[in-house]
Amino acid sequence: MQSRNSTFFNFRFAITIAVTFLCVINFGFSEEHDKHATHQAAKTAKLNVKLHTEPKTIKVGESTSLMFHLTDEKGEPFTDLMIHHDRTLHVLIVSENLQILGHVHPEDFESRDMLAELEGVYTVHFTFPMAGRYILALDVMTADAEFSKHLYVDVEGENKMQEITHDLRTEKDIFGYKEEGGDRFTKAVSIRDKMDTSPYHVKIEVSEQIKVGEMVHIKYHFSLDGKPINDLVPFLDAPMHFAIVNTHLDGILHTHGTVPMNGDTDKMKNDPHAAHKMKKSVKTGHQHQGPTPEKFGPTVMLMTTFKKPGHYQIFGQLKHKDQILFPTFMVKVEK
Ligand SMILES: [Cu+2]
């Protein structure tokens, strides 16, 4: 066992080396960037992801390391990741009963291994609270494209997941979880957590019928002790994060909310392309939501489309003071 001091020293040493390497790589990359733009796009299209876990058999309640090995079409380490939403790599975790959510990043952990990342291996840690299947979404961005992939893990143990509940309420109390600092919240959250009362309340406004393929606008209204909250703050460079998963667990969408500005909501409804125009960042071509105000509320809007009919769970995540809120709503999508 290494002492804490020597672990810390190794960590500092690794960071120093990694930063030196990254500076060299970045310098070379920006010079060559234009020439290789097409090549980079092609490379992104062939990004492969393999997951290794430690321990190999994942057990309920035990901290598990999830190591994502990113390689290109030649099997070489894929390391040209850009920071987006304040992180190099985003991992969303959702249980098959659509009740548990996790949202973690390599930067969230002190044990982050920068040298391994130079070899294309990115690690996050997570403790799965229930046994069963989970879907994981991995989101990364290169200079030219965004990439997302989903994977599954099975968790063993006595504490089995409950059945899916089809809760179609559009209004509910939600709970605050204390932030861990630096826009971090690394624990699993369940919609069954803390069943006592909470001063936070959220109401969604959504059209009565949601159809496959149609752009849907869902407005979230937040209140605290009955008063509208107007000092929500960005979390990981977005007003709100969403993980959208259906009961078939056949995919997972990681998207972000927008803050409607005077009348913008109506403009978007009339011009179906307005939202798209607003979202496209000139710099990167990344589907971005535009600048997030320093303070906003009480309304945040989700714009999305659903590909299949059925029930979808929409997990939300946002920040108020030092509290991370997880408003979760289920919607039914028709043909
Ligand atoms: Cu993230």
mmCIF file of C-alpha atoms and ligand atoms in Angstrom:
data_model
loop_
_atom_site.group_PDB
_atom_site.id
_atom_site.type_symbol
_atom_site.label_atom_id
_atom_site.label_comp_id
_atom_site.label_asym_id
_atom_site.label_seq_id
_atom_site.Cartn_x
_atom_site.Cartn_y
_atom_site.Cartn_z
ATOM 1 C CA MET A 1 0.000 0.000 0.000
ATOM 2 C CA GLN A 2 1.349 3.410 -0.923
ATOM 3 C CA SER A 3 1.153 6.162 1.623
ATOM 4 C CA ARG A 4 -1.166 9.050 0.871
ATOM 5 C CA ASN A 5 1.829 11.375 0.464
ATOM 6 C CA SER A 6 3.576 9.264 -2.113
ATOM 7 C CA THR A 7 0.281 8.754 -3.990
ATOM 8 C CA PHE A 8 -0.140 12.498 -4.003
ATOM 9 C CA PHE A 9 3.441 12.981 -5.179
ATOM 10 C CA ASN A 10 2.916 10.482 -8.015
ATOM 11 C CA PHE A 11 -0.292 12.245 -8.965
ATOM 12 C CA ARG A 12 1.469 15.649 -9.066
ATOM 13 C CA PHE A 13 4.329 14.140 -11.054
ATOM 14 C CA ALA A 14 1.923 12.509 -13.514
ATOM 15 C CA ILE A 15 0.075 15.793 -13.982
ATOM 16 C CA THR A 16 3.306 17.692 -14.639
ATOM 17 C CA ILE A 17 4.404 15.182 -17.270
ATOM 18 C CA ALA A 18 0.944 14.976 -18.805
ATOM 19 C CA VAL A 19 0.570 18.756 -19.036
ATOM 20 C CA THR A 20 3.985 19.002 -20.698
ATOM 21 C CA PHE A 21 3.008 16.303 -23.204
ATOM 22 C CA LEU A 22 -0.418 17.822 -23.829
ATOM 23 C CA CYS A 23 1.122 21.239 -24.527
ATOM 24 C CA VAL A 24 3.413 19.669 -27.122
ATOM 25 C CA ILE A 25 0.542 17.729 -28.674
ATOM 26 C CA ASN A 26 -1.789 20.716 -28.723
ATOM 27 C CA PHE A 27 0.833 22.940 -30.279
ATOM 28 C CA GLY A 28 1.485 20.430 -33.063
ATOM 29 C CA PHE A 29 -2.212 19.819 -33.504
ATOM 30 C CA SER A 30 -3.302 23.449 -33.953
ATOM 31 C CA GLU A 31 -0.652 23.984 -36.648
ATOM 32 C CA GLU A 32 -1.743 20.919 -38.569
ATOM 33 C CA HIS A 33 -5.394 21.289 -37.817
ATOM 34 C CA ASP A 34 -6.746 22.690 -41.097
ATOM 35 C CA LYS A 35 -4.839 20.242 -43.229
ATOM 36 C CA HIS A 36 -6.214 17.308 -41.298
ATOM 37 C CA ALA A 37 -9.791 18.464 -40.771
ATOM 38 C CA THR A 38 -11.225 15.809 -43.079
ATOM 39 C CA HIS A 39 -8.942 13.154 -41.696
ATOM 40 C CA GLN A 40 -10.041 14.012 -38.148
ATOM 41 C CA ALA A 41 -13.721 13.753 -39.066
ATOM 42 C CA ALA A 42 -13.119 10.341 -40.606
ATOM 43 C CA LYS A 43 -11.174 9.287 -37.534
ATOM 44 C CA THR A 44 -14.040 10.319 -35.249
ATOM 45 C CA ALA A 45 -16.483 8.250 -37.254
ATOM 46 C CA LYS A 46 -14.373 5.200 -36.503
ATOM 47 C CA LEU A 47 -13.846 5.796 -32.820
ATOM 48 C CA ASN A 48 -14.072 2.498 -30.967
ATOM 49 C CA VAL A 49 -14.857 2.189 -27.289
ATOM 50 C CA LYS A 50 -14.178 -0.818 -25.084
ATOM 51 C CA LEU A 51 -15.110 -0.938 -21.427
ATOM 52 C CA HIS A 52 -13.161 -2.737 -18.728
ATOM 53 C CA THR A 53 -14.310 -2.732 -15.148
ATOM 54 C CA GLU A 54 -12.480 -3.277 -11.880
ATOM 55 C CA PRO A 55 -13.620 -5.529 -10.296
ATOM 56 C CA LYS A 56 -14.647 -7.533 -13.354
ATOM 57 C CA THR A 57 -17.905 -8.644 -11.746
ATOM 58 C CA ILE A 58 -19.741 -5.529 -10.655
ATOM 59 C CA LYS A 59 -21.414 -5.841 -7.256
ATOM 60 C CA VAL A 60 -24.101 -3.703 -5.678
ATOM 61 C CA GLY A 61 -22.783 -1.116 -3.237
ATOM 62 C CA GLU A 62 -19.097 -1.558 -4.166
ATOM 63 C CA SER A 63 -17.099 1.229 -5.773
ATOM 64 C CA THR A 64 -16.346 0.151 -9.343
ATOM 65 C CA SER A 65 -13.786 1.591 -11.755
ATOM 66 C CA LEU A 66 -15.104 1.928 -15.292
ATOM 67 C CA MET A 67 -12.218 2.183 -17.765
ATOM 68 C CA PHE A 68 -13.113 3.264 -21.268
ATOM 69 C CA HIS A 69 -10.489 2.401 -23.898
ATOM 70 C CA LEU A 70 -10.826 4.715 -26.884
ATOM 71 C CA THR A 71 -9.121 3.704 -30.137
ATOM 72 C CA ASP A 72 -9.230 4.813 -33.773
ATOM 73 C CA GLU A 73 -9.719 2.617 -36.842
ATOM 74 C CA LYS A 74 -6.072 1.474 -36.670
ATOM 75 C CA GLY A 75 -6.375 0.489 -33.043
ATOM 76 C CA GLU A 76 -4.258 3.461 -31.969
ATOM 77 C CA PRO A 77 -5.196 5.337 -28.768
ATOM 78 C CA PHE A 78 -7.724 8.069 -29.433
ATOM 79 C CA THR A 79 -6.636 11.119 -27.508
ATOM 80 C CA ASP A 80 -7.746 14.228 -29.429
ATOM 81 C CA LEU A 81 -10.596 14.982 -27.035
ATOM 82 C CA MET A 82 -11.709 18.547 -26.488
ATOM 83 C CA ILE A 83 -13.237 19.923 -23.320
ATOM 84 C CA HIS A 84 -16.995 20.341 -23.757
ATOM 85 C CA HIS A 85 -19.356 21.193 -20.929
ATOM 86 C CA ASP A 86 -16.260 21.602 -18.724
ATOM 87 C CA ARG A 87 -15.144 17.976 -19.094
ATOM 88 C CA THR A 88 -13.164 15.791 -21.525
ATOM 89 C CA LEU A 89 -15.524 12.855 -21.337
ATOM 90 C CA HIS A 90 -19.054 12.504 -19.992
ATOM 91 C CA VAL A 91 -20.550 9.296 -18.656
ATOM 92 C CA LEU A 92 -24.268 9.046 -17.948
ATOM 93 C CA ILE A 93 -25.555 5.965 -16.168
ATOM 94 C CA VAL A 94 -29.234 4.916 -16.094
ATOM 95 C CA SER A 95 -30.752 1.774 -14.548
ATOM 96 C CA GLU A 96 -33.040 -0.428 -16.666
ATOM 97 C CA ASN A 97 -35.998 0.365 -14.410
ATOM 98 C CA LEU A 98 -35.421 4.059 -15.251
ATOM 99 C CA GLN A 99 -35.095 5.063 -11.597
ATOM 100 C CA ILE A 100 -31.365 5.536 -11.037
ATOM 101 C CA LEU A 101 -29.104 8.161 -12.588
ATOM 102 C CA GLY A 102 -25.356 8.826 -12.480
ATOM 103 C CA HIS A 103 -23.373 11.539 -14.280
ATOM 104 C CA VAL A 104 -19.593 11.333 -13.853
ATOM 105 C CA HIS A 105 -16.360 12.412 -15.565
ATOM 106 C CA PRO A 106 -12.662 11.500 -15.218
ATOM 107 C CA GLU A 107 -11.984 15.015 -13.813
ATOM 108 C CA ASP A 108 -14.390 14.386 -10.929
ATOM 109 C CA PHE A 109 -11.901 12.060 -9.194
ATOM 110 C CA GLU A 110 -8.635 12.836 -7.403
ATOM 111 C CA SER A 111 -7.179 9.596 -8.746
ATOM 112 C CA ARG A 112 -7.485 10.816 -12.339
ATOM 113 C CA ASP A 113 -4.723 9.178 -14.388
ATOM 114 C CA MET A 114 -3.502 11.640 -17.017
ATOM 115 C CA LEU A 115 -0.820 9.256 -18.319
ATOM 116 C CA ALA A 116 -3.430 6.568 -19.004
ATOM 117 C CA GLU A 117 -5.526 9.198 -20.789
ATOM 118 C CA LEU A 118 -2.590 9.807 -23.121
ATOM 119 C CA GLU A 119 -2.977 6.113 -23.989
ATOM 120 C CA GLY A 120 -6.690 6.637 -24.648
ATOM 121 C CA VAL A 121 -7.891 5.135 -21.342
ATOM 122 C CA TYR A 122 -10.362 7.254 -19.366
ATOM 123 C CA THR A 123 -11.556 6.142 -15.945
ATOM 124 C CA VAL A 124 -14.558 7.033 -13.814
ATOM 125 C CA HIS A 125 -15.736 5.472 -10.557
ATOM 126 C CA PHE A 126 -19.291 4.617 -9.609
ATOM 127 C CA THR A 127 -21.139 2.701 -6.929
ATOM 128 C CA PHE A 128 -24.225 0.970 -8.342
ATOM 129 C CA PRO A 129 -26.960 0.957 -5.683
ATOM 130 C CA MET A 130 -29.172 -1.819 -7.142
ATOM 131 C CA ALA A 131 -28.616 -5.100 -9.002
ATOM 132 C CA GLY A 132 -29.629 -5.374 -12.652
ATOM 133 C CA ARG A 133 -28.750 -3.876 -16.005
ATOM 134 C CA TYR A 134 -27.586 -0.308 -16.597
ATOM 135 C CA ILE A 135 -27.109 1.630 -19.813
ATOM 136 C CA LEU A 136 -24.084 3.940 -19.996
ATOM 137 C CA ALA A 137 -23.766 6.862 -22.404
ATOM 138 C CA LEU A 138 -20.312 8.038 -23.297
ATOM 139 C CA ASP A 139 -20.039 11.514 -24.835
ATOM 140 C CA VAL A 140 -16.860 13.060 -26.210
ATOM 141 C CA MET A 141 -16.003 15.821 -28.635
ATOM 142 C CA THR A 142 -13.097 16.253 -31.030
ATOM 143 C CA ALA A 143 -12.238 19.419 -32.979
ATOM 144 C CA ASP A 144 -14.573 18.302 -35.755
ATOM 145 C CA ALA A 145 -17.344 16.187 -34.361
ATOM 146 C CA GLU A 146 -19.291 15.000 -31.374
ATOM 147 C CA PHE A 147 -19.352 11.341 -30.591
ATOM 148 C CA SER A 148 -21.669 9.357 -28.380
ATOM 149 C CA LYS A 149 -21.893 5.676 -27.737
ATOM 150 C CA HIS A 150 -23.895 3.540 -25.380
ATOM 151 C CA LEU A 151 -22.831 0.418 -23.536
ATOM 152 C CA TYR A 152 -24.401 -1.879 -20.949
ATOM 153 C CA VAL A 153 -23.216 -3.284 -17.655
ATOM 154 C CA ASP A 154 -24.831 -5.884 -15.413
ATOM 155 C CA VAL A 155 -24.619 -5.513 -11.670
ATOM 156 C CA GLU A 156 -24.900 -8.491 -9.311
ATOM 157 C CA GLY A 157 -26.240 -8.575 -5.785
ATOM 158 C CA GLU A 158 -29.218 -9.094 -3.533
ATOM 159 C CA ASN A 159 -30.664 -5.633 -3.809
ATOM 160 C CA LYS A 160 -32.678 -6.072 -7.055
ATOM 161 C CA MET A 161 -34.257 -3.145 -8.898
ATOM 162 C CA GLN A 162 -37.984 -2.547 -8.557
ATOM 163 C CA GLU A 163 -40.265 -2.631 -11.614
ATOM 164 C CA ILE A 164 -40.590 0.405 -13.894
ATOM 165 C CA THR A 165 -43.296 2.750 -12.642
ATOM 166 C CA HIS A 166 -45.309 4.638 -15.267
ATOM 167 C CA ASP A 167 -45.591 7.904 -13.399
ATOM 168 C CA LEU A 168 -46.956 10.513 -15.825
ATOM 169 C CA ARG A 169 -47.368 13.345 -13.315
ATOM 170 C CA THR A 170 -46.351 16.764 -14.637
ATOM 171 C CA GLU A 171 -45.752 18.300 -11.240
ATOM 172 C CA LYS A 172 -43.770 17.086 -8.231
ATOM 173 C CA ASP A 173 -41.512 17.938 -5.294
ATOM 174 C CA ILE A 174 -37.845 17.338 -5.985
ATOM 175 C CA PHE A 175 -34.867 17.000 -3.673
ATOM 176 C CA GLY A 176 -31.598 18.869 -3.439
ATOM 177 C CA TYR A 177 -28.298 16.960 -3.146
ATOM 178 C CA LYS A 178 -25.280 18.821 -1.814
ATOM 179 C CA GLU A 179 -22.722 19.492 -4.513
ATOM 180 C CA GLU A 180 -19.280 17.914 -3.949
ATOM 181 C CA GLY A 181 -17.446 21.060 -5.175
ATOM 182 C CA GLY A 182 -16.273 22.101 -8.653
ATOM 183 C CA ASP A 183 -19.582 21.183 -10.313
ATOM 184 C CA ARG A 184 -19.206 17.589 -9.149
ATOM 185 C CA PHE A 185 -21.817 15.122 -8.078
ATOM 186 C CA THR A 186 -20.497 11.588 -8.372
ATOM 187 C CA LYS A 187 -23.091 9.531 -6.498
ATOM 188 C CA ALA A 188 -26.047 7.596 -7.840
ATOM 189 C CA VAL A 189 -29.408 9.296 -7.442
ATOM 190 C CA SER A 190 -32.680 7.381 -7.375
ATOM 191 C CA ILE A 191 -36.138 8.807 -7.949
ATOM 192 C CA ARG A 192 -37.090 6.820 -4.828
ATOM 193 C CA ASP A 193 -34.541 8.642 -2.628
ATOM 194 C CA LYS A 194 -35.722 10.614 0.407
ATOM 195 C CA MET A 195 -39.447 10.360 0.389
ATOM 196 C CA ASP A 196 -39.915 13.142 2.953
ATOM 197 C CA THR A 197 -40.975 16.659 2.007
ATOM 198 C CA SER A 198 -38.835 19.131 0.092
ATOM 199 C CA PRO A 199 -39.168 22.892 -0.446
ATOM 200 C CA TYR A 200 -38.302 22.451 -4.137
ATOM 201 C CA HIS A 201 -41.150 22.025 -6.566
ATOM 202 C CA VAL A 202 -41.168 21.614 -10.335
ATOM 203 C CA LYS A 203 -43.920 21.673 -12.885
ATOM 204 C CA ILE A 204 -43.579 20.838 -16.574
ATOM 205 C CA GLU A 205 -45.547 22.312 -19.429
ATOM 206 C CA VAL A 206 -45.795 19.917 -22.333
ATOM 207 C CA SER A 207 -48.253 19.427 -25.182
ATOM 208 C CA GLU A 208 -50.932 16.845 -24.469
ATOM 209 C CA GLN A 209 -49.853 14.603 -27.291
ATOM 210 C CA ILE A 210 -46.195 13.980 -28.108
ATOM 211 C CA LYS A 211 -45.598 12.424 -31.509
ATOM 212 C CA VAL A 212 -42.617 10.508 -32.884
ATOM 213 C CA GLY A 213 -40.288 12.708 -34.941
ATOM 214 C CA GLU A 214 -41.866 16.016 -33.919
ATOM 215 C CA MET A 215 -39.847 18.746 -32.214
ATOM 216 C CA VAL A 216 -41.124 18.840 -28.650
ATOM 217 C CA HIS A 217 -40.771 21.784 -26.255
ATOM 218 C CA ILE A 218 -40.971 20.986 -22.567
ATOM 219 C CA LYS A 219 -40.890 23.940 -20.186
ATOM 220 C CA TYR A 220 -39.730 23.328 -16.626
ATOM 221 C CA HIS A 221 -40.863 25.809 -13.956
ATOM 222 C CA PHE A 222 -38.973 25.726 -10.657
ATOM 223 C CA SER A 223 -40.112 27.062 -7.305
ATOM 224 C CA LEU A 224 -38.826 27.053 -3.733
ATOM 225 C CA ASP A 225 -41.259 27.437 -0.821
ATOM 226 C CA GLY A 226 -43.911 28.399 -3.350
ATOM 227 C CA LYS A 227 -41.862 31.233 -4.908
ATOM 228 C CA PRO A 228 -40.419 31.088 -8.439
ATOM 229 C CA ILE A 229 -36.630 30.493 -8.380
ATOM 230 C CA ASN A 230 -34.785 33.139 -10.387
ATOM 231 C CA ASP A 231 -31.247 32.397 -9.229
ATOM 232 C CA LEU A 232 -30.557 29.032 -10.786
ATOM 233 C CA VAL A 233 -26.897 28.790 -11.892
ATOM 234 C CA PRO A 234 -25.164 26.899 -14.718
ATOM 235 C CA PHE A 235 -24.027 23.352 -13.993
ATOM 236 C CA LEU A 236 -21.198 22.044 -16.195
ATOM 237 C CA ASP A 237 -21.618 24.895 -18.667
ATOM 238 C CA ALA A 238 -25.350 24.395 -19.292
ATOM 239 C CA PRO A 239 -28.592 25.569 -17.663
ATOM 240 C CA MET A 240 -29.711 21.960 -17.378
ATOM 241 C CA HIS A 241 -28.555 18.471 -18.418
ATOM 242 C CA PHE A 242 -30.851 15.704 -19.587
ATOM 243 C CA ALA A 243 -30.555 11.945 -19.970
ATOM 244 C CA ILE A 244 -33.459 10.589 -22.007
ATOM 245 C CA VAL A 245 -34.082 6.834 -22.054
ATOM 246 C CA ASN A 246 -37.079 4.705 -23.053
ATOM 247 C CA THR A 247 -38.386 1.547 -21.401
ATOM 248 C CA HIS A 248 -36.665 -0.646 -24.050
ATOM 249 C CA LEU A 249 -33.285 0.732 -22.923
ATOM 250 C CA ASP A 250 -32.202 0.794 -26.585
ATOM 251 C CA GLY A 251 -30.361 4.104 -26.453
ATOM 252 C CA ILE A 252 -29.669 7.134 -24.336
ATOM 253 C CA LEU A 253 -29.638 10.777 -25.327
ATOM 254 C CA HIS A 254 -27.548 13.311 -23.410
ATOM 255 C CA THR A 255 -28.803 16.803 -24.210
ATOM 256 C CA HIS A 256 -29.076 20.230 -22.570
ATOM 257 C CA GLY A 257 -31.708 22.802 -21.715
ATOM 258 C CA THR A 258 -31.987 26.406 -22.806
ATOM 259 C CA VAL A 259 -33.103 29.494 -20.968
ATOM 260 C CA PRO A 260 -35.975 31.159 -22.823
ATOM 261 C CA MET A 261 -35.472 34.928 -23.239
ATOM 262 C CA ASN A 262 -38.439 37.320 -23.669
ATOM 263 C CA GLY A 263 -40.633 35.759 -26.281
ATOM 264 C CA ASP A 264 -37.949 33.469 -27.705
ATOM 265 C CA THR A 265 -40.043 30.475 -26.851
ATOM 266 C CA ASP A 266 -42.843 31.599 -29.132
ATOM 267 C CA LYS A 267 -40.403 32.516 -31.882
ATOM 268 C CA MET A 268 -39.010 29.014 -31.776
ATOM 269 C CA LYS A 269 -42.454 27.469 -31.934
ATOM 270 C CA ASN A 270 -43.259 29.421 -35.094
ATOM 271 C CA ASP A 271 -39.902 28.860 -36.748
ATOM 272 C CA PRO A 272 -38.886 25.212 -36.352
ATOM 273 C CA HIS A 273 -35.321 26.070 -37.412
ATOM 274 C CA ALA A 274 -34.810 28.854 -34.866
ATOM 275 C CA ALA A 275 -33.794 26.451 -32.118
ATOM 276 C CA HIS A 276 -31.337 24.733 -34.390
ATOM 277 C CA LYS A 277 -29.765 28.024 -35.490
ATOM 278 C CA MET A 278 -29.413 29.090 -31.896
ATOM 279 C CA LYS A 279 -27.833 25.818 -30.906
ATOM 280 C CA LYS A 280 -25.147 25.658 -33.560
ATOM 281 C CA SER A 281 -21.865 27.108 -32.350
ATOM 282 C CA VAL A 282 -19.893 28.863 -35.073
ATOM 283 C CA LYS A 283 -16.571 27.934 -33.548
ATOM 284 C CA THR A 284 -16.910 24.182 -33.390
ATOM 285 C CA GLY A 285 -20.060 23.176 -35.229
ATOM 286 C CA HIS A 286 -20.944 21.463 -31.928
ATOM 287 C CA GLN A 287 -24.671 21.410 -31.146
ATOM 288 C CA HIS A 288 -24.374 23.890 -28.339
ATOM 289 C CA GLN A 289 -27.027 25.864 -26.519
ATOM 290 C CA GLY A 290 -25.398 29.291 -26.723
ATOM 291 C CA PRO A 291 -24.075 31.174 -23.698
ATOM 292 C CA THR A 292 -25.672 30.269 -20.380
ATOM 293 C CA PRO A 293 -26.637 33.312 -18.257
ATOM 294 C CA GLU A 294 -24.907 33.510 -14.853
ATOM 295 C CA LYS A 295 -28.316 33.455 -13.161
ATOM 296 C CA PHE A 296 -31.611 32.355 -14.597
ATOM 297 C CA GLY A 297 -35.002 30.912 -13.786
ATOM 298 C CA PRO A 298 -37.658 30.008 -13.004
ATOM 299 C CA THR A 299 -38.046 28.470 -16.491
ATOM 300 C CA VAL A 300 -35.725 26.147 -18.406
ATOM 301 C CA MET A 301 -36.704 24.563 -21.692
ATOM 302 C CA LEU A 302 -35.933 21.203 -23.240
ATOM 303 C CA MET A 303 -36.236 20.881 -27.014
ATOM 304 C CA THR A 304 -35.954 17.387 -28.360
ATOM 305 C CA THR A 305 -37.455 14.773 -30.666
ATOM 306 C CA PHE A 306 -38.334 11.181 -29.844
ATOM 307 C CA LYS A 307 -37.516 8.482 -32.385
ATOM 308 C CA LYS A 308 -39.941 5.753 -31.288
ATOM 309 C CA PRO A 309 -43.343 5.486 -29.621
ATOM 310 C CA GLY A 310 -43.447 4.449 -25.972
ATOM 311 C CA HIS A 311 -42.612 5.708 -22.528
ATOM 312 C CA TYR A 312 -39.493 7.814 -22.020
ATOM 313 C CA GLN A 313 -37.940 8.821 -18.731
ATOM 314 C CA ILE A 314 -36.432 12.310 -18.883
ATOM 315 C CA PHE A 315 -33.815 12.694 -16.151
ATOM 316 C CA GLY A 316 -32.856 16.312 -15.536
ATOM 317 C CA GLN A 317 -29.949 17.777 -13.585
ATOM 318 C CA LEU A 318 -29.417 21.413 -12.623
ATOM 319 C CA LYS A 319 -27.978 23.582 -9.861
ATOM 320 C CA HIS A 320 -29.393 26.034 -7.337
ATOM 321 C CA LYS A 321 -26.883 27.511 -4.847
ATOM 322 C CA ASP A 322 -24.919 24.455 -3.635
ATOM 323 C CA GLN A 323 -27.761 22.041 -4.352
ATOM 324 C CA ILE A 324 -27.934 19.732 -7.350
ATOM 325 C CA LEU A 325 -31.537 19.044 -8.357
ATOM 326 C CA PHE A 326 -32.704 16.014 -10.326
ATOM 327 C CA PRO A 327 -36.203 16.618 -11.730
ATOM 328 C CA THR A 328 -37.339 13.439 -13.480
ATOM 329 C CA PHE A 329 -40.484 13.114 -15.566
ATOM 330 C CA MET A 330 -41.909 10.352 -17.723
ATOM 331 C CA VAL A 331 -43.663 11.134 -20.985
ATOM 332 C CA LYS A 332 -45.628 8.981 -23.412
ATOM 333 C CA VAL A 333 -44.755 9.264 -27.099
ATOM 334 C CA GLU A 334 -47.328 8.268 -29.735
ATOM 335 C CA LYS A 335 -46.912 7.095 -33.317
HETATM 336 CU CU CU B 1 -21.271 15.467 -18.195
#
